[in-house]
mmCIF file of C-alpha atoms in Angstrom:
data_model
loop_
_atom_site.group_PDB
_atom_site.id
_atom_site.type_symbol
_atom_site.label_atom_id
_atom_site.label_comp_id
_atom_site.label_asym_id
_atom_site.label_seq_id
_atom_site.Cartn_x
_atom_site.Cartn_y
_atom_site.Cartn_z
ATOM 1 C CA UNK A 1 -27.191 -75.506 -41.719
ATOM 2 C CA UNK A 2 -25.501 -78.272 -43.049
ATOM 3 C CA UNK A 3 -21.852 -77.199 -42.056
ATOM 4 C CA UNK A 4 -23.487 -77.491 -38.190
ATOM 5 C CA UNK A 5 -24.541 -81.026 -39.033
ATOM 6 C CA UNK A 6 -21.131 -81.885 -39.888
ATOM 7 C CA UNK A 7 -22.313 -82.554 -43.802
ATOM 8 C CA UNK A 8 -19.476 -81.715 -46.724
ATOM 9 C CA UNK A 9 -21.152 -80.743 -49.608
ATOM 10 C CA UNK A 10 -19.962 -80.883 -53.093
ATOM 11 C CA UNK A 11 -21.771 -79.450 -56.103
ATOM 12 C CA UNK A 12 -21.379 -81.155 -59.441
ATOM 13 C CA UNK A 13 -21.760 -80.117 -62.752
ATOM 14 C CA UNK A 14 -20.406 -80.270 -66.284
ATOM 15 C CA UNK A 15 -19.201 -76.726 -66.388
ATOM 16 C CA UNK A 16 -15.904 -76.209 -65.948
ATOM 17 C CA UNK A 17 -13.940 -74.991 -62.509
ATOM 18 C CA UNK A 18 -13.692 -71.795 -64.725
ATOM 19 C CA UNK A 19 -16.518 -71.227 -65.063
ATOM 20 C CA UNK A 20 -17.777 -72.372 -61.667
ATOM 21 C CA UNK A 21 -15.618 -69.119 -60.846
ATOM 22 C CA UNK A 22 -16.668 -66.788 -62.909
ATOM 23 C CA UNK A 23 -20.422 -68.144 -61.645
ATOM 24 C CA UNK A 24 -19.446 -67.956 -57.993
ATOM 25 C CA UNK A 25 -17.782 -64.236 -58.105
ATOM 26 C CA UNK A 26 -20.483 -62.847 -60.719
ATOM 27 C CA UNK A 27 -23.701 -64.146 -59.444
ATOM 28 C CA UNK A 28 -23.718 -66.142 -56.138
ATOM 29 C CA UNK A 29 -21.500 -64.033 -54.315
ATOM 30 C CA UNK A 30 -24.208 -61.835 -54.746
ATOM 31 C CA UNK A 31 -26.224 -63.806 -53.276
ATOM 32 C CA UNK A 32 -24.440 -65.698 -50.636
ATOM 33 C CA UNK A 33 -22.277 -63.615 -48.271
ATOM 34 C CA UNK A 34 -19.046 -64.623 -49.392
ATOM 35 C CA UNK A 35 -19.754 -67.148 -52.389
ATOM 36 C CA UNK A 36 -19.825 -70.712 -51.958
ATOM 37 C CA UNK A 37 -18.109 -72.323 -49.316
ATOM 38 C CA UNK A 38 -18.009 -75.963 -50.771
ATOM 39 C CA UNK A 39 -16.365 -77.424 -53.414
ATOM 40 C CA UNK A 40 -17.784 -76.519 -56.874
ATOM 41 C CA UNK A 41 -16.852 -79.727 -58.826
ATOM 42 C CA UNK A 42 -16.208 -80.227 -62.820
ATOM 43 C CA UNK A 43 -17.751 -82.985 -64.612
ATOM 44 C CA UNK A 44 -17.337 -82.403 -68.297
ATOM 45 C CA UNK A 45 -17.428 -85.321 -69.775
ATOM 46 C CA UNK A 46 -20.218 -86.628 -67.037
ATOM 47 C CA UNK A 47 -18.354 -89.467 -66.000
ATOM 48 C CA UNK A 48 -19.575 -88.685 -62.501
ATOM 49 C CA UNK A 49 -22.632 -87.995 -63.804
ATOM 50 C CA UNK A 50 -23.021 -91.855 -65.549
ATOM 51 C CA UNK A 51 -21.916 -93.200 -62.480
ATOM 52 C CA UNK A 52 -24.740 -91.581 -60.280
ATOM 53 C CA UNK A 53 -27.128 -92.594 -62.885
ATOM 54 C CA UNK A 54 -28.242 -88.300 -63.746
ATOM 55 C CA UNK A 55 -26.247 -87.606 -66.966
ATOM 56 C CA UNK A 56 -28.634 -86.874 -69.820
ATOM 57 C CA UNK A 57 -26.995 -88.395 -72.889
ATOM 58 C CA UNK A 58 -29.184 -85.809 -75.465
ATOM 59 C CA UNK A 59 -28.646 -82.921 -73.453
ATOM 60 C CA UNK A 60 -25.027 -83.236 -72.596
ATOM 61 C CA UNK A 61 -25.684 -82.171 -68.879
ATOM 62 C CA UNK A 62 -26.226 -83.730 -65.514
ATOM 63 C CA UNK A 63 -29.720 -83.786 -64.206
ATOM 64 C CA UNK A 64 -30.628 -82.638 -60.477
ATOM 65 C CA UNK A 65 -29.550 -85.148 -58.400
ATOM 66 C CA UNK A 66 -28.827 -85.360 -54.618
ATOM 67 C CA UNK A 67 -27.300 -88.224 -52.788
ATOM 68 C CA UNK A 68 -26.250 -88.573 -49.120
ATOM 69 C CA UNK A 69 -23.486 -90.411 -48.230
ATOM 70 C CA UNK A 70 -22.582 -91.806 -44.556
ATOM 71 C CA UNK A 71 -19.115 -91.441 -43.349
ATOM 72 C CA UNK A 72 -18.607 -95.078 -44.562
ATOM 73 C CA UNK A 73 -19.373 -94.321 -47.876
ATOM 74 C CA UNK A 74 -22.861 -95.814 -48.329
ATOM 75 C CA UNK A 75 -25.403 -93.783 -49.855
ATOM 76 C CA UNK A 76 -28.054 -93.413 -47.628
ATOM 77 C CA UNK A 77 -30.708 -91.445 -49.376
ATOM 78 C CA UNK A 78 -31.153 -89.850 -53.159
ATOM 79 C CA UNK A 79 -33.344 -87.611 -54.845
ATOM 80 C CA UNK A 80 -33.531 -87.178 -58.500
ATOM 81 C CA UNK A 81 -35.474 -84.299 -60.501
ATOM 82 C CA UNK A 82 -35.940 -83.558 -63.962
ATOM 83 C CA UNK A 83 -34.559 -79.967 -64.559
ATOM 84 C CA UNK A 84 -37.750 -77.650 -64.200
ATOM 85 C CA UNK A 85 -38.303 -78.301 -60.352
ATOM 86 C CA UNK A 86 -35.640 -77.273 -57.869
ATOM 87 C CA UNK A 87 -35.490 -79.301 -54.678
ATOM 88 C CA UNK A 88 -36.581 -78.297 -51.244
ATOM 89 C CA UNK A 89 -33.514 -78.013 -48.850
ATOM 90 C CA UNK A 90 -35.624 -78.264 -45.534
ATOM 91 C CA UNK A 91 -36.321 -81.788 -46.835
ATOM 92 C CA UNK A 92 -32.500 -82.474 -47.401
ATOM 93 C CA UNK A 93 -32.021 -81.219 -43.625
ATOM 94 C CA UNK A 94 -34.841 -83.820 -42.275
ATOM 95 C CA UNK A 95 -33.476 -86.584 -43.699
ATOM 96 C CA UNK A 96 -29.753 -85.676 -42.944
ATOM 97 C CA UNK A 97 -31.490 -85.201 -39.440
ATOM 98 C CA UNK A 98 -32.839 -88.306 -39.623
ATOM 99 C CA UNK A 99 -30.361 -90.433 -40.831
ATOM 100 C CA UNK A 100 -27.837 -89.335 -38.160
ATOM 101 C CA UNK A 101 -30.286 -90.141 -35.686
ATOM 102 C CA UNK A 102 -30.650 -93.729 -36.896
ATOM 103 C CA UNK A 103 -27.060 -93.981 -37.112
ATOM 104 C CA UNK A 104 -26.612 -92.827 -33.735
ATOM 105 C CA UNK A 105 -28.685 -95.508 -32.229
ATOM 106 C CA UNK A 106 -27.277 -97.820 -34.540
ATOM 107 C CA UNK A 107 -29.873 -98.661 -36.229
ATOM 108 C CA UNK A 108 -31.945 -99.360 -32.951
ATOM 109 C CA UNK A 109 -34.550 -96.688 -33.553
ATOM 110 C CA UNK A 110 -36.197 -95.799 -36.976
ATOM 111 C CA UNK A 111 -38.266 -92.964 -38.214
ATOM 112 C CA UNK A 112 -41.374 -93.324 -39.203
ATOM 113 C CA UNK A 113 -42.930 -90.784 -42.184
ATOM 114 C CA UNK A 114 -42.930 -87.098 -41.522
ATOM 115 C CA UNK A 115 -40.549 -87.610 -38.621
ATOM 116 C CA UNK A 116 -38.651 -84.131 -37.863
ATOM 117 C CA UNK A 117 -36.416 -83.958 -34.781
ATOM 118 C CA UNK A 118 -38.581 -83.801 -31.295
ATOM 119 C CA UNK A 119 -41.189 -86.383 -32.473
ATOM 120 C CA UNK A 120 -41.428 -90.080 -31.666
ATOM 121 C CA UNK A 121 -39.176 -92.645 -33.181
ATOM 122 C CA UNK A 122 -39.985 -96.355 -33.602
ATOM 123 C CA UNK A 123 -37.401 -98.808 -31.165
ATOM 124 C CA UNK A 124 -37.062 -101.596 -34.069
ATOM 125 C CA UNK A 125 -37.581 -105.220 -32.093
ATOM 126 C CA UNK A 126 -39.772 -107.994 -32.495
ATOM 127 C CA UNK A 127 -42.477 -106.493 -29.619
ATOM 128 C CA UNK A 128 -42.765 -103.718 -32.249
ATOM 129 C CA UNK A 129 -44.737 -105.918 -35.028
ATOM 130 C CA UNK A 130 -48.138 -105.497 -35.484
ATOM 131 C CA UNK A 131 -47.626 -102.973 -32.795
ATOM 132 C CA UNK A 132 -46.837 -99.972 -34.317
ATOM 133 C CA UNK A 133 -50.523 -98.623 -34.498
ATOM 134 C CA UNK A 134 -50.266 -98.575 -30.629
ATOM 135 C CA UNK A 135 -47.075 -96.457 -30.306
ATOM 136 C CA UNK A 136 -47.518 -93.935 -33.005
ATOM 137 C CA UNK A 137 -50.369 -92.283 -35.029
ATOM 138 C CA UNK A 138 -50.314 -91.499 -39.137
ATOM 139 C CA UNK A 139 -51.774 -87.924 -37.768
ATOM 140 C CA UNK A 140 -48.792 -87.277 -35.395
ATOM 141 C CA UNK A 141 -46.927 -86.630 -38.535
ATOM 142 C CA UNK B 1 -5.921 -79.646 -50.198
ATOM 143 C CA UNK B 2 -2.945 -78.630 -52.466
ATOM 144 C CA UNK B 3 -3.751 -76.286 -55.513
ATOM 145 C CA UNK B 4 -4.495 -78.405 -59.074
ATOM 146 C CA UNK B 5 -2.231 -76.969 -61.793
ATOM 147 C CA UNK B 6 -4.373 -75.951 -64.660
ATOM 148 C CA UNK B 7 -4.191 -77.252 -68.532
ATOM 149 C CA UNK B 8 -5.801 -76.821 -71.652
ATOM 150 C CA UNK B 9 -8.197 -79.713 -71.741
ATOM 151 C CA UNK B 10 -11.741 -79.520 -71.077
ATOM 152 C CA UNK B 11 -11.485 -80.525 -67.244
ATOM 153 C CA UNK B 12 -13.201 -83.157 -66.377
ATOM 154 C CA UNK B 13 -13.524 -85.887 -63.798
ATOM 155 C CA UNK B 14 -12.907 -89.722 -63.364
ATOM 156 C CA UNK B 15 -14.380 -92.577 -62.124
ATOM 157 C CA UNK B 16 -12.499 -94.731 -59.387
ATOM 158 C CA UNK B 17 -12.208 -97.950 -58.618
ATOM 159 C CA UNK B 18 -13.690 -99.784 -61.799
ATOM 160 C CA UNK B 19 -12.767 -103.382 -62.810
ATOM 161 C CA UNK B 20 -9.412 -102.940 -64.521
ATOM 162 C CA UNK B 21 -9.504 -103.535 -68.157
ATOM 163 C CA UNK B 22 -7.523 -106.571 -69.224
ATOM 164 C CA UNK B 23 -4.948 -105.290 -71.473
ATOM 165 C CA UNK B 24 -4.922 -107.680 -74.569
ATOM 166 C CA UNK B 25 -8.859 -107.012 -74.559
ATOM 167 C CA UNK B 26 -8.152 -103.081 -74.984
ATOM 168 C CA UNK B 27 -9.508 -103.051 -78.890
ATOM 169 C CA UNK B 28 -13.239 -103.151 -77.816
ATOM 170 C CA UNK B 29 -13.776 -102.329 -74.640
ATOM 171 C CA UNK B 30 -17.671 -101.755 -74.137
ATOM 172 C CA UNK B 31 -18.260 -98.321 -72.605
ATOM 173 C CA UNK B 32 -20.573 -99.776 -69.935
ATOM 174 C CA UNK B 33 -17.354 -100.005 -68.318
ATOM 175 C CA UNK B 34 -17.242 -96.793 -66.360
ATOM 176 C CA UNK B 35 -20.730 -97.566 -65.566
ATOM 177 C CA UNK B 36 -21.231 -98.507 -61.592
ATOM 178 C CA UNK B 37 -24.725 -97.597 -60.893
ATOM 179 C CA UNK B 38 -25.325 -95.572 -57.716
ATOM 180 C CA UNK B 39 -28.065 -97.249 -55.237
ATOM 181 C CA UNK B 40 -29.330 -96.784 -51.805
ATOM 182 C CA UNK B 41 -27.450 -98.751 -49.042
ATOM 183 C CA UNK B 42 -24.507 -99.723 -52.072
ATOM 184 C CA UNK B 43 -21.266 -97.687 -52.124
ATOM 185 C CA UNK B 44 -21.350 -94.430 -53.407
ATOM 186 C CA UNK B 45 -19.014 -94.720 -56.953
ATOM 187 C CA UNK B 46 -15.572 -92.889 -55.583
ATOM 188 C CA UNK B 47 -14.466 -90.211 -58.214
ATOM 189 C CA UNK B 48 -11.445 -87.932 -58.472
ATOM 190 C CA UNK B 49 -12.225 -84.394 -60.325
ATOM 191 C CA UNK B 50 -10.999 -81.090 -60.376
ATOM 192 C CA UNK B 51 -12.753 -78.208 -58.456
ATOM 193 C CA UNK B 52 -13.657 -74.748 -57.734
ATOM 194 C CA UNK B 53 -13.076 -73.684 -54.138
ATOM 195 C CA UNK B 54 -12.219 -70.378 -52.737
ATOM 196 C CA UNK B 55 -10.821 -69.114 -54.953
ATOM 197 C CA UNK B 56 -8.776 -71.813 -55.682
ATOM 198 C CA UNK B 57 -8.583 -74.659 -58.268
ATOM 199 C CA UNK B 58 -8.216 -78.116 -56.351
ATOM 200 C CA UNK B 59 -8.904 -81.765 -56.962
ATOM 201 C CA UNK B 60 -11.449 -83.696 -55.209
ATOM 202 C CA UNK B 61 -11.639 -87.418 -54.423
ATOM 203 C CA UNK B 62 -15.021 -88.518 -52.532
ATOM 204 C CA UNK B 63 -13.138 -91.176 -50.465
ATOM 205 C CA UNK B 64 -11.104 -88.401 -48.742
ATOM 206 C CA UNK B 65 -14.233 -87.634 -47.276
ATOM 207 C CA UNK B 66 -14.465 -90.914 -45.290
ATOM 208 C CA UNK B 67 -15.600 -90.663 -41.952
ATOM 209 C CA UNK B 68 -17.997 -87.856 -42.580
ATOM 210 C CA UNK B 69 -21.089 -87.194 -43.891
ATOM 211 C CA UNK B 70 -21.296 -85.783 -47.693
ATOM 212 C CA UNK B 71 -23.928 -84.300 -49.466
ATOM 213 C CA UNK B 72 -23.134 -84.642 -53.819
ATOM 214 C CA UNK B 73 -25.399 -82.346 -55.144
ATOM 215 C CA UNK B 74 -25.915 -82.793 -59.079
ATOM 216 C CA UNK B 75 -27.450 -79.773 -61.580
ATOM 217 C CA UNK B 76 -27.569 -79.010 -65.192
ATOM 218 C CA UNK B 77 -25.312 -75.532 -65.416
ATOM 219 C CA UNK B 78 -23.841 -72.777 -63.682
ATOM 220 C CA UNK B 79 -26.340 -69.636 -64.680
ATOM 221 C CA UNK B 80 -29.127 -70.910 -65.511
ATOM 222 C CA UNK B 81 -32.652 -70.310 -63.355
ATOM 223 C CA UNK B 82 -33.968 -72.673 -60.822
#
């Protein structure tokens, strides 16, 4: 799903590349029809992790973290969980959704909460303040 | 992307694209350093790190990946549950 939005992903964590192997031919392979086409990255020594802000110092491991990052390198959106909860990847596809949509209208058109693609967007302009309760409804989420 | 040849040490990324250390000042460098704090709307903090992918090892810098959309995905360990 995220390959047909044109999205590169890159997992991270502080196993090594061997062992991302061993994990990918023993276990997800399994479970994804032929392993894991992105990038399995090695952070060891959790520089990367440090720099996103979701090493854990006492536990020697990066923390769940997901960040998206526009093709100009800006991060546009990040979600951070401590390690009990998994994320939900439907969410991750909305907001890669919506993000591309505001970046397609360059920034003209923004989405208000619960937006999925097909509903209403907001045009951003000065005839839109104070207005917005005409144009869209909380329950049209 | 061209095949990383493999060593003994515990593999590991890096940081790019930090303030250069001055070199006289090398004795005590604070490790806040290597410390640029990701935010929303700020530049994501390039790395370079070695990689897993198919069947391959390879290195991977994020700012190769200008011009498209990437999603970095952080979690605590190959095998574990969630």
């Amino acid at each position: 799903m995220l390959q047909k939005l044109g999205v590169e992903v890159l997992s991270v964590s502080t196993d090594s590349q061997f062992v991302h192997k061993m994990w990918n031919e023993s276990e997800l392979s399994k479970m994804v029809e032929g392993g894991i086409p992105f990038p399995m990255v090695a952070d060891g020594a959790g520089h990367l992790g440090r720099a996103y802000g979701v090493y854990d110092e006492n536990g020697g491991v990066n923390i769940r973290g997901r960040f998206l990052i526009d093709p100009d390198g800006i991060i546009q959106a990040m979600e951070v969980l401590t390690p009990p909860v998994g994320r939900k990847f439907e969410e991750t596809v909305r907001q890669v959704q919506a993000f591309q949509h505001v970046r397609a209208t360059k920034g003209a058109e923004a989405m208000p909460a619960g937006w999925e693609p097909g509903k209403k967007t907001l045009k951003v302009g000065p005839d839109l303040v104070g207005k917005v309760w005409e144009v869209w409804n909380p329950r049209d989420r | 992307m061209a095949e990383k040849a493999i060593g003994c040490a515990r593999p590991t990324g890096a940081v790019l694209g930090g303030k250069p250390v001055p070199e006289e000042k090398t004795e005590s460098v604070p490790e806040e350093k290597e410390m640029t704090t990701a935010k929303v709307g700020s530049p994501a903090p390039d790395f370079e790190a070695p990689a897993y992918h198919n069947g391959k090892f390879i290195s991977v810098k994020l700012s190769e990946r200008l011009g498209k959309w990437v999603m970095l995905c952080f979690y605590p360990g190959d095998f574990t549950f969630v």
